[in-house]
Amino acid sequence: MTKGVARKGFDLDLAFGEMAEGKLRDILEATGSKVEVKCDDGFRDYGNVFIEYEYRGQPSGIATTEAQWWAIEFCDDCYLVISTERLKRWFKYYRDQGAKYHKEVAGDQGRSKGVAIPLIAWGGDPGLMGHLKREDLDAFGTTRRK
């Protein structure tokens, strides 16, 4: 059991994430595949999907997954499903691009490390993603907002 103080709203985030995981997992596991399901609310603000590789100094996320598929829930019942193999290639590409994408400290009070993959790379149209507009994004899909 982890000790310490959870950030405000962690319990709600956890419950929300577990609910999202259950819906899609049931569908994909019916085919015999393992799926890792993530929900990333931050894409609306930043135009990126954060892929974690370390949490509290321990390998996690993409570094430890045994799933053949990853599914990212962008909004209620709207998923992007990608093979873990392809996601790992994207992860390595954006990690190697440097500090613009490789986030040493992020999420959960800075306890997570990962890579921010631009929404454009996922084939997403930012115009469909709430308040983000195409003119808010640079050629790589990252936000220009201050």
Coordinates of C-alpha atoms in Angstrom, one line a residue:
M1 CA 0.0 0.0 0.0
T2 CA 1.3 3.4 -0.9
K3 CA 1.8 5.9 1.9
G4 CA 1.5 9.6 1.7
V5 CA -1.0 12.3 0.9
A6 CA -2.9 12.0 -2.4
R7 CA -3.5 15.3 -4.3
K8 CA -6.9 16.8 -4.2
G9 CA -9.3 15.0 -6.6
F10 CA -7.1 11.9 -6.9
D11 CA -9.9 9.7 -5.7
L12 CA -12.2 11.0 -8.4
D13 CA -9.6 10.7 -11.1
L14 CA -8.9 7.1 -10.1
A15 CA -12.6 6.2 -10.1
F16 CA -13.1 7.9 -13.5
G17 CA -10.0 6.1 -15.0
E18 CA -11.1 2.7 -13.7
M19 CA -14.6 3.1 -15.2
A20 CA -13.1 4.1 -18.6
E21 CA -10.7 1.1 -18.5
G22 CA -13.5 -1.3 -17.8
K23 CA -15.7 -0.3 -20.8
L24 CA -13.2 -0.7 -23.5
R25 CA -11.2 -3.6 -21.9
D26 CA -14.3 -5.7 -22.0
I27 CA -14.7 -5.2 -25.7
L28 CA -11.0 -5.9 -26.7
E29 CA -10.4 -8.7 -24.3
A30 CA -13.3 -10.6 -25.9
T31 CA -10.9 -11.0 -28.8
G32 CA -8.2 -12.5 -26.5
S33 CA -6.0 -9.3 -26.5
K34 CA -4.8 -7.4 -23.6
V35 CA -5.4 -3.7 -23.6
E36 CA -4.1 -0.8 -21.6
V37 CA -6.8 1.9 -21.3
K38 CA -5.9 5.5 -20.4
C39 CA -7.9 8.6 -20.1
D40 CA -6.0 11.9 -20.7
D41 CA -7.9 15.0 -19.8
G42 CA -4.8 17.2 -20.3
F43 CA -5.0 16.9 -24.1
R44 CA -7.7 19.6 -24.2
D45 CA -5.4 22.1 -22.5
Y46 CA -2.0 21.1 -24.0
G47 CA -2.8 19.4 -27.3
N48 CA -0.7 16.4 -26.3
V49 CA -1.3 12.9 -24.9
F50 CA 1.1 12.1 -22.0
I51 CA 2.6 8.6 -22.1
E52 CA 4.1 7.7 -18.8
Y53 CA 7.2 5.6 -18.4
E54 CA 8.1 6.1 -14.8
Y55 CA 6.2 6.8 -11.6
R56 CA 7.8 7.6 -8.2
G57 CA 11.1 6.4 -9.5
Q58 CA 9.8 3.0 -10.7
P59 CA 9.2 1.9 -14.3
S60 CA 5.5 2.1 -15.2
G61 CA 3.2 2.7 -18.1
I62 CA 4.7 2.1 -21.5
A63 CA 7.9 0.7 -19.9
T64 CA 6.1 -2.2 -18.1
T65 CA 2.9 -2.9 -20.1
E66 CA 2.1 -6.4 -21.2
A67 CA -0.8 -5.3 -23.4
Q68 CA -0.8 -5.7 -27.1
W69 CA -3.0 -2.6 -27.5
W70 CA -3.3 0.8 -25.9
A71 CA -6.6 2.8 -25.9
I72 CA -6.7 6.5 -25.1
E73 CA -10.1 7.9 -24.2
F74 CA -10.3 11.5 -25.4
C75 CA -13.8 12.1 -24.2
D76 CA -16.8 10.0 -23.3
D77 CA -16.9 6.8 -25.4
C78 CA -14.4 8.2 -27.9
Y79 CA -11.2 6.1 -28.0
L80 CA -8.1 5.9 -30.1
V81 CA -6.8 2.4 -30.2
I82 CA -3.1 1.8 -31.2
S83 CA -0.9 -1.2 -31.1
T84 CA 1.6 -1.1 -28.3
E85 CA 4.4 -1.8 -30.8
R86 CA 3.5 1.3 -32.8
L87 CA 3.0 3.4 -29.7
K88 CA 6.5 2.5 -28.5
R89 CA 8.0 3.7 -31.8
W90 CA 6.2 7.0 -31.4
F91 CA 7.2 7.2 -27.8
K92 CA 10.9 6.7 -28.7
Y93 CA 10.7 9.2 -31.6
Y94 CA 9.2 12.0 -29.4
R95 CA 11.4 11.2 -26.5
D96 CA 14.4 11.6 -28.7
Q97 CA 13.2 15.1 -29.9
G98 CA 14.3 16.5 -26.6
A99 CA 12.8 18.7 -23.9
K100 CA 9.9 20.0 -26.0
Y101 CA 8.2 16.6 -25.7
H102 CA 10.2 14.7 -23.0
K103 CA 8.7 15.7 -19.7
E104 CA 10.9 14.8 -16.8
V105 CA 8.4 15.9 -14.3
A106 CA 4.6 15.8 -14.9
G107 CA 1.3 14.6 -13.6
D108 CA 0.4 13.6 -10.0
Q109 CA 2.3 16.4 -8.3
G110 CA 5.4 15.8 -10.5
R111 CA 5.8 12.1 -9.6
S112 CA 5.4 10.9 -13.2
K113 CA 7.9 11.0 -16.1
G114 CA 6.8 10.6 -19.6
V115 CA 6.6 11.9 -23.2
A116 CA 4.0 14.3 -24.5
I117 CA 2.9 13.0 -28.0
P118 CA 1.1 15.8 -30.0
L119 CA -2.6 15.2 -30.8
I120 CA -1.8 15.7 -34.5
A121 CA 0.4 12.6 -34.4
W122 CA -2.6 10.6 -33.3
G123 CA -4.6 11.7 -36.3
G124 CA -6.8 13.9 -34.2
D125 CA -8.4 17.1 -35.5
P126 CA -8.0 19.7 -32.8
G127 CA -11.1 21.4 -34.1
L128 CA -13.1 18.5 -32.9
M129 CA -11.5 18.4 -29.4
G130 CA -13.4 21.0 -27.5
H131 CA -11.9 24.5 -27.2
L132 CA -8.6 23.8 -29.0
K133 CA -8.6 25.3 -32.5
R134 CA -6.2 24.5 -35.3
E135 CA -4.7 28.0 -35.2
D136 CA -3.7 27.3 -31.6
L137 CA -1.3 24.5 -32.7
D138 CA 2.0 24.6 -34.4
A139 CA 3.0 22.2 -37.2
F140 CA 3.9 19.5 -34.6
G141 CA 0.5 19.7 -32.9
T142 CA 1.7 21.3 -29.7
T143 CA -0.2 24.3 -28.3
R144 CA 1.0 27.8 -28.8
R145 CA -0.9 29.1 -25.7
K146 CA 0.9 30.8 -22.9

